[in-house]
Amino acid sequence: MAVSLSGMSLYTDNDNESGWAGTDGPDTYNNSEQGSNSESWNVAKNNTETGTLTKSASLNSSRGLFIFLMASNLAPYYTSIDLELQSSSGNYKNFECANSANTAIGGNFIPTAVDYVNNGTETGTFAPGSLATTRVIVDNSSSGNIRAVINNWIDAMYYGVGHTVSGTTSSDALFAEAFAVDDLVANKYGILLEQGGIIFSQGDLDLAGTLTSKGETLVFLETVNGYSTYNLDITGTVVLENTSIIEDGAVDYNFDSSTATSFSMTGGVLRGYLTLVNAAGQTMSGIVFQSGGTATIANTVSDSPFNQCGKTTITGQLDSCTVNKSAATEAVSADNTNKVNGCHFIKDTTASHAFELTGTANSYTWNSTAVGYDAGTTGNGVEVTGGSITGNETIHITATTGTFTISVADGATVPSVSTGGAVVNVAANQIALQVTVLDDSTGLPINLAHVWLGKDSDKSELMNGATNASGIISTAIDYDADTDVVGWARQWDLSGTDYTPKDFSGQYTSAGFSITIRLSPI
């Protein structure tokens, strides 16, 4: 099996292209990177010359790249090399692709990518859908005395947004395999480049096949006129293991796996993303999220640091993750505090909150730690009036009304809290006590069974009430130390089944207390 690429359209391969004016025609020595030939050109000394290709194409108007392969032996001499794209109306965009300070086009064929939608200097209104003429302008006006020989070659030209990678990987090197296809002499798309085993991309990627990458590095490349924000979409069945996807320079990328058939990522790095969106059921574990923007996490992410990232909105779960010096006002946002389980928050020097609670008035459990966030000094670290936000609180509650109870799990940091006006109560070191009562003969729950639970040492009451329709009664208490408990359960119903009462005993610990009692019908 092998991967395949689609998404880039050939404008011209410049093998004996008849539409050129101002150049010298096919290269005498068949100097080329793609195909069998290229358009050759002797740009005279101390001159500015323009090669003009009259050829129509319909470029995507909303997003896209124009890529051309060019080599120039004038790199030590030229002032600049420009690309000009002109629509049928005569309006055009000009792109400076190389200059004397940045000789990006040199003696070897280089694929130059321009974002014709967002970059370039426009004259009139350029219409990509009606491309009619392409010009390459070589300013050699300050070259001095040089030999009059062929010194520029123009090879294949493509347009499109980037690659859709389909098929199936034959090894565990998704990006290397895709580069090998990009780099075929018959293709030479110029979207993917390779150096030192690292794959660079200057176009969008849609991973649509059955693809595996292990231990690779993909870099989205900063270029003179290329994309400033790339798109990386995962729509197929994709596995990434210890693979890193990072940005180069002042670019970023949108990572979207929300429509993937199947996606998992374990280990590796996601650095410099602008947005990150995934879907429920996708495994993401042990990843370093570095200098990223906003993320929407719909699955469980475990054992992963979020280093200096923007706001991470959780609809799934963060388990045992470190949120380190978030650049956002609220580092993590969710509608329930239990969506961060055993996480560790480290505050940046800028004002921010560890967690934004967007839920409605209710009881919540906090089971995470926060280092460097203000532990609070008033009302157990709780601000209950005025809606003031000082910027140091561990939790910010967005609600303006209602009463919130934050039960702090044993070992978790007692959070300081700010609100938009709601009343907040914090109960530290809370544990859950639960008794379930079942019918011994049927195994079904017993509704309205009466349960009493107390400390064995002094019989002080911990629980006293009736079970619900699921046969459960529960409560939360402050944990002080491991403690022996005793209790009883009974159900006497004049109109229904009566049961033999039963005593029970046990011990609650920092993990809480849970027991199931089976009562026998009389």
XYZ file of N, CA and C in Angstrom, residues 270-508:
717
model
N 2.542 19.262 20.203
C 1.738 20.162 19.369
C 2.120 21.577 19.788
N 2.931 22.238 18.962
C 3.467 23.556 19.329
C 3.006 24.609 18.336
N 2.539 25.724 18.881
C 2.255 26.875 18.047
C 0.934 26.833 17.314
N -0.005 25.987 17.753
C -1.308 25.978 17.081
C -2.070 27.269 17.412
N -2.883 27.711 16.465
C -3.770 28.848 16.702
C -5.055 28.364 17.366
N -5.648 27.316 16.780
C -6.821 26.669 17.379
C -6.619 25.167 17.318
N -7.241 24.474 18.276
C -7.179 23.017 18.312
C -8.567 22.510 18.679
N -9.123 21.636 17.828
C -10.455 21.091 18.059
C -10.411 19.596 17.822
N -10.952 18.817 18.757
C -11.037 17.380 18.529
C -12.426 16.878 18.883
N -12.596 15.567 18.965
C -13.916 14.987 19.179
C -13.869 13.958 20.285
N -15.036 13.665 20.843
C -15.136 12.650 21.890
C -14.658 11.301 21.359
N -14.029 10.540 22.250
C -13.571 9.207 21.886
C -12.184 9.153 21.298
N -11.544 10.291 21.098
C -10.193 10.313 20.537
C -9.163 10.297 21.666
N -8.213 9.397 21.583
C -7.181 9.259 22.615
C -6.088 10.296 22.408
N -5.827 11.085 23.451
C -4.712 12.024 23.425
C -4.041 11.963 24.780
N -2.795 11.496 24.794
C -2.118 11.257 26.070
C -0.626 11.522 25.945
N -0.063 12.122 26.996
C 1.378 12.322 27.054
C 1.908 13.292 26.019
N 1.088 14.249 25.616
C 1.475 15.219 24.593
C 1.926 16.507 25.272
N 2.910 17.164 24.708
C 3.293 18.497 25.162
C 2.578 19.512 24.277
N 1.642 20.260 24.877
C 0.976 21.357 24.184
C 1.775 22.622 24.510
N 2.423 23.214 23.509
C 3.389 24.279 23.769
C 3.034 25.533 22.990
N 2.918 26.662 23.708
C 2.726 27.978 23.075
C 1.568 27.957 22.083
N 0.504 27.291 22.474
C -0.650 27.194 21.602
C -1.668 28.278 21.889
N -2.662 28.367 21.014
C -3.739 29.318 21.197
C -4.894 28.683 21.948
N -6.097 28.794 21.401
C -7.279 28.248 22.066
C -7.488 26.796 21.654
N -7.984 26.000 22.600
C -8.254 24.587 22.323
C -9.640 24.232 22.837
N -10.326 23.360 22.107
C -11.602 22.811 22.550
C -11.445 21.304 22.632
N -11.432 20.790 23.858
C -11.119 19.390 24.110
C -12.416 18.638 24.401
N -12.805 17.732 23.495
C -14.058 16.989 23.658
C -13.820 15.565 24.123
N -12.567 15.169 24.294
C -12.240 13.828 24.748
C -11.450 13.928 26.046
N -10.860 12.831 26.476
C -10.002 12.840 27.659
C -8.549 13.024 27.236
N -7.922 14.056 27.759
C -6.486 14.257 27.572
C -5.819 13.973 28.907
N -4.840 13.074 28.908
C -4.222 12.670 30.159
C -2.715 12.873 30.120
N -2.151 13.125 31.294
C -0.697 13.172 31.498
C -0.015 14.081 30.490
N -0.558 15.272 30.297
C -0.044 16.183 29.283
C 0.110 17.587 29.843
N 1.254 18.237 29.621
C 1.391 19.638 30.025
C 0.894 20.585 28.942
N 0.197 21.640 29.367
C -0.184 22.742 28.488
C 0.707 23.920 28.886
N 1.781 24.120 28.144
C 2.784 25.112 28.505
C 2.549 26.423 27.760
N 2.215 27.483 28.514
C 2.064 28.828 27.966
C 1.073 28.863 26.800
N -0.036 28.156 26.968
C -1.074 28.108 25.939
C -2.187 29.092 26.283
N -3.104 29.263 25.338
C -4.270 30.087 25.569
C -5.339 29.316 26.321
N -6.587 29.780 26.220
C -7.668 29.130 26.958
C -7.967 27.747 26.370
N -8.102 26.773 27.264
C -8.475 25.423 26.876
C -9.882 25.155 27.405
N -10.832 25.002 26.493
C -12.219 24.754 26.867
C -12.472 23.256 26.881
N -12.982 22.753 28.003
C -13.125 21.315 28.195
C -14.595 20.923 28.138
N -14.951 20.081 27.175
C -16.239 19.384 27.223
C -16.008 17.918 27.558
N -14.753 17.485 27.435
C -14.388 16.136 27.830
C -13.763 16.126 29.213
N -12.451 15.834 29.292
C -11.804 15.684 30.601
C -10.312 15.948 30.465
N -9.733 16.584 31.482
C -8.277 16.653 31.634
C -7.918 15.838 32.857
N -7.125 14.794 32.663
C -6.696 13.931 33.759
C -5.188 14.074 33.968
N -4.797 14.449 35.174
C -3.380 14.497 35.566
C -2.558 15.325 34.585
N -3.096 16.475 34.200
C -2.387 17.371 33.291
C -1.836 18.572 34.069
N -0.794 19.190 33.537
C -0.233 20.406 34.106
C -0.537 21.565 33.181
N -1.166 22.601 33.710
C -1.456 23.807 32.943
C -0.476 24.868 33.427
N 0.546 25.096 32.648
C 1.706 25.864 33.090
C 1.723 27.246 32.456
N 1.497 28.276 33.274
C 1.652 29.662 32.861
C 0.844 29.990 31.607
N -0.456 29.749 31.703
C -1.334 30.076 30.583
C -1.291 31.572 30.282
N -1.387 31.891 29.008
C -1.409 33.292 28.589
C -2.823 33.850 28.584
N -3.813 33.028 28.921
C -5.207 33.463 28.858
C -5.684 33.993 30.199
N -6.765 34.770 30.164
C -7.357 35.274 31.400
C -7.840 34.128 32.268
N -8.451 33.124 31.651
C -8.791 31.871 32.330
C -8.090 30.741 31.590
N -7.263 29.982 32.295
C -6.468 28.952 31.640
C -7.334 27.828 31.093
N -8.296 27.379 31.905
C -9.173 26.273 31.515
C -10.610 26.683 31.798
N -11.511 26.307 30.903
C -12.922 26.639 31.072
C -13.757 25.378 30.888
N -14.741 25.169 31.796
C -15.643 24.019 31.695
C -16.883 24.298 32.516
N -17.922 23.476 32.294
C -19.167 23.672 33.031
C -19.207 22.881 34.328
N -18.128 22.153 34.634
C -18.073 21.385 35.879
C -16.622 21.236 36.298
N -16.346 21.444 37.574
C -14.964 21.345 38.047
C -14.415 19.931 37.965
N -15.300 18.911 37.919
C -14.789 17.539 37.856
C -14.212 17.196 36.493
N -14.276 18.132 35.545
C -13.665 17.894 34.241
C -12.159 18.144 34.252
N -11.641 18.651 35.370
C -10.196 18.661 35.592
C -9.942 17.780 36.809
N -9.320 16.636 36.570
C -9.144 15.639 37.615
C -7.658 15.487 37.929
N -7.274 15.896 39.126
C -5.882 15.759 39.532
C -4.932 16.608 38.721
N -5.408 17.748 38.222
C -4.556 18.610 37.401
C -3.777 19.596 38.272
N -2.743 20.158 37.692
C -1.817 21.024 38.411
C -1.713 22.335 37.641
N -2.048 23.447 38.290
C -2.051 24.760 37.642
C -0.896 25.600 38.175
N -0.162 26.202 37.270
C 0.938 27.093 37.636
C 0.666 28.444 36.994
N 0.639 29.488 37.807
C 0.231 30.813 37.348
C 1.371 31.562 36.677
N 1.009 32.312 35.621
C 1.944 33.223 34.995
C 1.976 34.520 35.816
N 2.855 35.432 35.438
C 2.941 36.706 36.158
C 1.784 37.621 35.811
N 1.132 37.387 34.662
C -0.021 38.204 34.295
C -1.254 37.745 35.072
N -2.233 38.651 35.215
C -3.443 38.323 35.965
C -4.260 37.283 35.216
N -4.602 36.187 35.888
C -5.390 35.141 35.257
C -5.949 34.219 36.321
N -6.944 33.434 35.925
C -7.552 32.438 36.799
C -7.180 31.050 36.287
N -7.022 30.122 37.200
C -6.728 28.756 36.788
C -7.905 28.138 36.059
N -9.123 28.373 36.571
C -10.284 27.650 36.055
C -11.489 28.571 35.995
N -12.192 28.526 34.867
C -13.430 29.265 34.702
C -14.591 28.271 34.757
N -15.452 28.410 35.758
C -16.615 27.538 35.912
C -17.820 28.206 35.266
N -18.329 27.594 34.189
C -19.442 28.176 33.444
C -20.778 27.522 33.795
N -20.774 26.572 34.736
C -22.006 25.881 35.101
C -22.945 26.752 35.918
N -24.127 26.226 36.171
C -25.137 26.932 36.953
C -25.006 26.575 38.436
N -25.753 27.280 39.272
C -25.691 27.072 40.719
C -25.889 25.604 41.061
N -24.925 25.049 41.838
C -24.953 23.622 42.153
C -23.805 23.325 43.100
N -23.635 22.037 43.412
C -22.498 21.586 44.210
C -21.459 20.984 43.275
N -20.185 21.337 43.490
C -19.097 20.878 42.638
C -17.960 20.360 43.502
N -17.118 19.523 42.905
C -15.956 18.979 43.608
C -14.683 19.453 42.918
N -13.746 19.978 43.719
C -12.452 20.446 43.196
C -11.378 19.457 43.609
N -10.677 18.884 42.593
C -9.706 17.831 42.876
C -8.383 18.123 42.186
N -7.976 19.398 42.197
C -6.738 19.775 41.539
C -5.953 20.726 42.425
N -4.713 20.998 42.019
C -3.849 21.899 42.783
C -3.515 23.117 41.940
N -3.198 24.198 42.620
C -2.834 25.436 41.925
C -1.651 26.059 42.636
N -0.537 26.203 41.926
C 0.669 26.776 42.512
C 0.836 28.198 41.998
N 1.009 29.142 42.932
C 1.208 30.525 42.527
C -0.071 31.308 42.422
N -1.223 30.647 42.490
C -2.484 31.361 42.538
C -2.772 31.761 43.974
N -3.415 32.898 44.150
C -3.695 33.420 45.477
C -4.598 32.463 46.249
N -4.151 31.989 47.391
C -4.947 31.059 48.198
C -6.111 31.764 48.876
N -6.088 33.067 48.920
C -7.208 33.826 49.490
C -7.063 34.009 50.981
N -7.546 35.120 51.474
C -7.421 35.405 52.909
C -8.751 35.759 53.550
N -9.797 35.940 52.720
C -11.086 36.362 53.267
C -12.132 35.293 53.005
N -12.828 34.889 54.079
C -13.916 33.930 53.901
C -13.458 32.624 53.301
N -12.353 32.079 53.812
C -11.794 30.825 53.305
C -11.420 30.943 51.824
N -10.949 32.116 51.464
C -10.540 32.314 50.085
C -11.693 32.526 49.136
N -12.874 32.834 49.637
C -14.044 32.962 48.787
C -14.554 34.387 48.778
N -14.732 34.928 47.608
C -15.333 36.245 47.488
C -16.805 36.040 47.141
N -17.703 36.569 47.923
C -19.111 36.245 47.751
C -19.967 37.438 47.339
N -19.413 38.620 47.301
C -20.229 39.784 46.949
C -19.473 40.676 45.978
N -20.251 41.467 45.271
C -19.667 42.540 44.466
C -19.221 42.147 43.080
N -18.952 40.882 42.862
C -18.535 40.445 41.545
C -17.160 40.926 41.135
N -16.342 41.377 42.091
C -15.012 41.873 41.762
C -14.095 40.718 41.377
N -13.243 40.938 40.385
C -12.287 39.921 39.951
C -10.886 40.503 40.104
N -10.096 39.953 41.009
C -8.768 40.506 41.245
C -7.730 39.904 40.317
N -8.046 38.774 39.693
C -7.102 38.183 38.758
C -6.187 37.153 39.357
N -6.312 36.855 40.641
C -5.435 35.874 41.264
C -6.154 34.606 41.705
N -7.474 34.576 41.569
C -8.219 33.454 42.120
C -7.998 32.180 41.303
N -8.058 31.057 41.995
C -7.961 29.785 41.301
C -9.173 29.556 40.418
N -10.367 29.839 40.932
C -11.606 29.601 40.188
C -12.353 30.916 40.005
N -12.822 31.147 38.794
C -13.746 32.251 38.551
C -15.080 31.669 38.106
N -16.152 31.996 38.824
C -17.493 31.539 38.500
C -18.193 32.636 37.710
N -18.677 32.297 36.544
C -19.258 33.319 35.667
C -20.687 33.688 36.051
N -21.367 32.828 36.795
C -22.773 33.079 37.126
C -22.917 34.331 37.984
N -24.020 35.024 37.789
C -24.285 36.250 38.552
C -25.262 36.018 39.699
N -25.935 34.868 39.709
C -26.905 34.567 40.766
C -26.762 33.115 41.209
N -27.441 32.770 42.304
C -27.456 31.401 42.787
C -26.379 31.142 43.823
N -26.401 29.937 44.379
C -25.439 29.532 45.405
C -24.629 28.348 44.902
N -23.320 28.471 45.012
C -22.392 27.433 44.573
C -21.679 26.864 45.794
N -21.563 25.542 45.845
C -20.777 24.887 46.890
C -19.619 24.160 46.228
N -18.398 24.494 46.631
C -17.195 23.847 46.112
C -16.662 22.922 47.200
N -16.775 21.615 46.985
C -16.243 20.636 47.931
C -14.835 20.265 47.495
N -13.877 20.504 48.353
C -12.479 20.289 48.015
C -12.069 18.877 48.403
N -11.630 18.097 47.445
C -11.201 16.730 47.714
C -9.950 16.732 48.574
N -9.764 15.658 49.319
C -8.592 15.534 50.180
C -7.318 15.609 49.344
N -6.395 16.447 49.755
C -5.127 16.598 49.054
C -5.124 17.680 47.996
N -6.305 18.188 47.637
C -6.382 19.248 46.632
C -6.193 20.607 47.295
N -5.774 21.591 46.499
C -5.622 22.946 46.999
C -6.990 23.562 47.273
N -7.134 24.186 48.446
C -8.365 24.926 48.722
C -8.355 26.161 47.821
N -9.299 26.244 46.891
C -9.216 27.322 45.902
C -9.754 28.646 46.421
N -9.150 29.733 45.953
C -9.785 31.037 46.112
C -10.707 31.219 44.925
N -11.800 31.936 45.140
C -12.857 31.995 44.133
C -13.324 33.426 43.951
N -13.539 33.833 42.707
C -14.239 35.078 42.419
C -15.509 34.731 41.653
N -16.501 35.597 41.734
C -17.762 35.319 41.058
C -18.259 36.555 40.336
N -19.220 36.309 39.465
C -19.897 37.410 38.810
C -21.045 37.935 39.639
N -21.148 37.491 40.900
C -22.200 37.936 41.793
C -22.873 36.802 42.537
N -22.654 35.547 42.134
C -23.254 34.410 42.823
C -22.620 34.230 44.197
N -23.338 33.550 45.093
C -22.829 33.240 46.427
C -22.057 31.931 46.351
N -20.895 31.885 47.014
C -20.034 30.714 46.945
C -19.661 30.260 48.349
N -19.747 28.965 48.583
C -19.282 28.350 49.825
C -18.262 27.283 49.475
N -17.147 27.280 50.178
C -16.110 26.283 49.951
C -15.992 25.392 51.169
N -16.069 24.071 50.952
C -15.905 23.085 52.026
C -14.655 22.281 51.711
N -13.661 22.399 52.604
C -12.362 21.790 52.332
C -12.343 20.316 52.706
N -11.489 19.552 52.026
C -11.200 18.154 52.341
C -12.468 17.312 52.445
N -13.354 17.447 51.476
C -14.610 16.701 51.488
C -14.429 15.288 50.932
N -15.151 14.340 51.553
C -15.215 12.975 51.035
C -16.687 12.576 50.958
N -16.977 11.588 50.119
C -18.348 11.128 49.929
C -18.600 9.858 50.747
N -19.762 9.820 51.431
C -20.243 8.620 52.116
C -21.474 8.128 51.368
N -21.505 6.853 51.043
C -22.635 6.331 50.283
C -23.025 4.943 50.756
N -24.337 4.736 50.938
C -24.883 3.430 51.291
C -25.922 3.066 50.239
N -25.818 1.850 49.704
C -26.778 1.338 48.732
C -27.512 0.160 49.346
N -28.835 0.171 49.273
C -29.647 -0.888 49.880
C -30.397 -1.629 48.779
N -30.211 -2.986 48.745
C -30.823 -3.823 47.727
C -31.680 -4.913 48.349
N -32.639 -5.401 47.588
C -33.435 -6.572 47.969
C -32.577 -7.813 47.757
N -32.370 -8.614 48.805
C -31.456 -9.754 48.729
C -31.963 -10.833 47.792
N -33.263 -10.908 47.612
C -33.806 -11.983 46.777
C -33.830 -11.611 45.297
N -34.034 -10.329 44.994
C -34.129 -9.907 43.589
C -32.932 -9.107 43.106
N -32.163 -8.548 44.042
C -31.054 -7.681 43.672
C -31.470 -6.296 43.253
N -32.773 -5.990 43.337
C -33.268 -4.679 42.936
C -33.107 -3.665 44.073
N -33.014 -2.370 43.736
C -32.877 -1.362 44.783
C -34.152 -1.223 45.603
N -33.968 -0.856 46.874
C -35.112 -0.624 47.764
C -35.256 0.878 47.957
N -36.407 1.391 47.548
C -36.695 2.813 47.697
C -37.186 3.099 49.116
N -36.755 4.236 49.671
C -37.196 4.724 50.986
C -36.798 3.799 52.133
N -35.681 3.071 51.950
C -35.110 2.356 53.103
C -34.476 3.379 54.032
N -34.640 3.214 55.336
C -34.102 4.157 56.309
C -32.686 3.721 56.697
N -31.748 4.648 56.604
C -30.339 4.344 56.885
C -29.811 5.338 57.903
N -29.107 4.799 58.889
C -28.395 5.641 59.860
C -26.938 5.238 59.840
N -26.001 6.241 59.907
C -24.567 5.976 59.944
C -23.930 6.942 60.923
N -23.018 6.422 61.766
C -22.334 7.272 62.731
C -20.937 6.758 63.020
N -20.162 7.575 63.756
C -18.821 7.164 64.155
C -18.916 6.086 65.242
N -18.100 5.065 65.126
C -18.132 3.965 66.091
C -17.691 4.422 67.471
N -16.800 5.381 67.542
C -16.205 5.790 68.828
C -17.209 6.483 69.731
N -18.004 7.389 69.198
C -18.918 8.161 70.043
C -20.348 8.172 69.504
N -20.580 7.413 68.434
C -21.900 7.294 67.801
C -22.433 8.645 67.297
N -21.531 9.608 67.047
C -21.974 10.891 66.481
C -22.479 10.655 65.054
N -23.575 11.283 64.735
C -24.288 11.001 63.489
C -23.594 11.605 62.271
N -23.492 10.773 61.227
C -22.940 11.216 59.951
C -23.995 11.231 58.856
N -24.986 10.320 58.968
C -26.005 10.195 57.931
C -27.284 9.663 58.565
N -28.413 10.233 58.170
C -29.699 9.764 58.710
C -30.786 10.161 57.712
N -31.307 9.174 56.971
C -32.310 9.505 55.979
C -32.743 8.302 55.183
N -33.449 8.544 54.065
C -34.024 7.477 53.247
C -33.325 7.384 51.904
N -33.286 6.159 51.361
C -32.690 5.932 50.050
C -33.600 6.466 48.948
N -33.001 6.713 47.786
C -33.782 7.158 46.637
C -34.249 5.955 45.815
N -34.817 6.201 44.634
C -35.345 5.117 43.810
C -34.262 4.151 43.351
N -33.000 4.583 43.385
C -31.882 3.691 43.040
C -31.340 2.960 44.260
N -31.999 3.138 45.408
C -31.566 2.475 46.633
C -30.353 3.116 47.265
N -30.074 4.386 46.941
C -28.844 5.045 47.371
C -29.158 6.220 48.275
N -28.351 6.376 49.321
C -28.310 7.589 50.114
C -26.851 7.987 50.239
N -26.559 9.269 50.102
C -25.166 9.712 50.146
C -25.088 11.084 50.780
N -23.905 11.423 51.237
C -23.640 12.738 51.787
C -22.154 13.012 51.685
N -21.746 14.251 51.938
C -20.324 14.620 51.937
C -19.963 15.180 53.303
N -18.777 14.841 53.786
C -18.309 15.327 55.076
C -16.870 15.790 54.942
N -16.391 16.558 55.910
C -14.983 16.926 55.967
C -14.178 15.721 56.429
N -13.111 15.418 55.707
C -12.236 14.313 56.114
C -11.257 14.812 57.172
N -11.166 14.067 58.282
C -10.197 14.420 59.313
C -9.116 13.352 59.445
N -9.556 12.073 59.543
C -8.638 10.945 59.644
C -9.438 9.680 59.338
N -8.758 8.584 59.039
C -9.459 7.318 58.850
C -10.258 6.991 60.111
N -11.554 6.694 59.941
C -12.449 6.559 61.094
C -13.371 5.363 60.922
N -13.486 4.525 61.987
C -14.425 3.409 61.977
C -15.847 3.936 62.116
N -16.776 3.333 61.353
C -18.174 3.747 61.404
C -19.061 2.523 61.620
N -20.265 2.758 62.170
C -21.282 1.727 62.319
C -22.594 2.286 61.807
N -23.533 1.373 61.447
C -24.805 1.848 60.960
C -25.824 0.740 60.865
N -27.008 1.123 60.455
C -28.055 0.140 60.247
C -28.954 0.584 59.101
N -29.640 -0.413 58.506
C -30.586 -0.156 57.426
C -31.845 -0.967 57.693
N -32.993 -0.369 57.445
C -34.247 -1.087 57.652
C -35.300 -0.531 56.703
N -36.314 -1.364 56.431
C -37.448 -0.943 55.621
C -38.694 -1.666 56.129
N -39.632 -0.891 56.622
C -40.892 -1.453 57.124
C -42.006 -0.692 56.437
N -42.691 -1.390 55.529
C -43.704 -0.751 54.697
C -45.022 -1.476 54.892
N -45.985 -0.836 55.562
C -47.253 -1.495 55.874
C -48.004 -1.925 54.625
N -47.794 -1.236 53.513
C -48.521 -1.556 52.295
C -47.709 -2.374 51.305
N -46.428 -2.659 51.632
C -45.584 -3.398 50.694
C -44.755 -4.453 51.394
N -43.584 -4.726 50.816
C -42.701 -5.755 51.358
C -41.971 -5.236 52.584
N -41.917 -6.056 53.621
C -41.144 -5.719 54.811
C -39.840 -6.503 54.795
N -38.798 -5.935 55.424
C -37.471 -6.538 55.397
C -36.906 -6.643 56.807
N -36.024 -7.612 56.991
C -35.324 -7.772 58.258
C -34.237 -6.715 58.360
N -34.233 -5.890 59.420
C -33.187 -4.865 59.560
C -31.798 -5.500 59.602
N -30.783 -4.707 59.225
C -29.401 -5.233 59.239
C -28.462 -4.138 59.730
N -27.559 -4.552 60.639
C -26.481 -3.664 61.074
C -25.273 -3.856 60.163
N -24.436 -2.812 60.084
C -23.200 -2.937 59.299
C -22.134 -2.043 59.911
N -20.904 -2.241 59.479
C -19.774 -1.442 59.976
C -18.728 -1.320 58.882
N -17.786 -0.418 59.093
C -16.725 -0.227 58.115
C -15.823 0.908 58.534
N -15.132 1.510 57.593
C -14.205 2.614 57.877
C -14.178 3.581 56.697
N -14.284 4.876 56.984
C -14.064 5.820 55.887
C -12.619 6.291 55.916
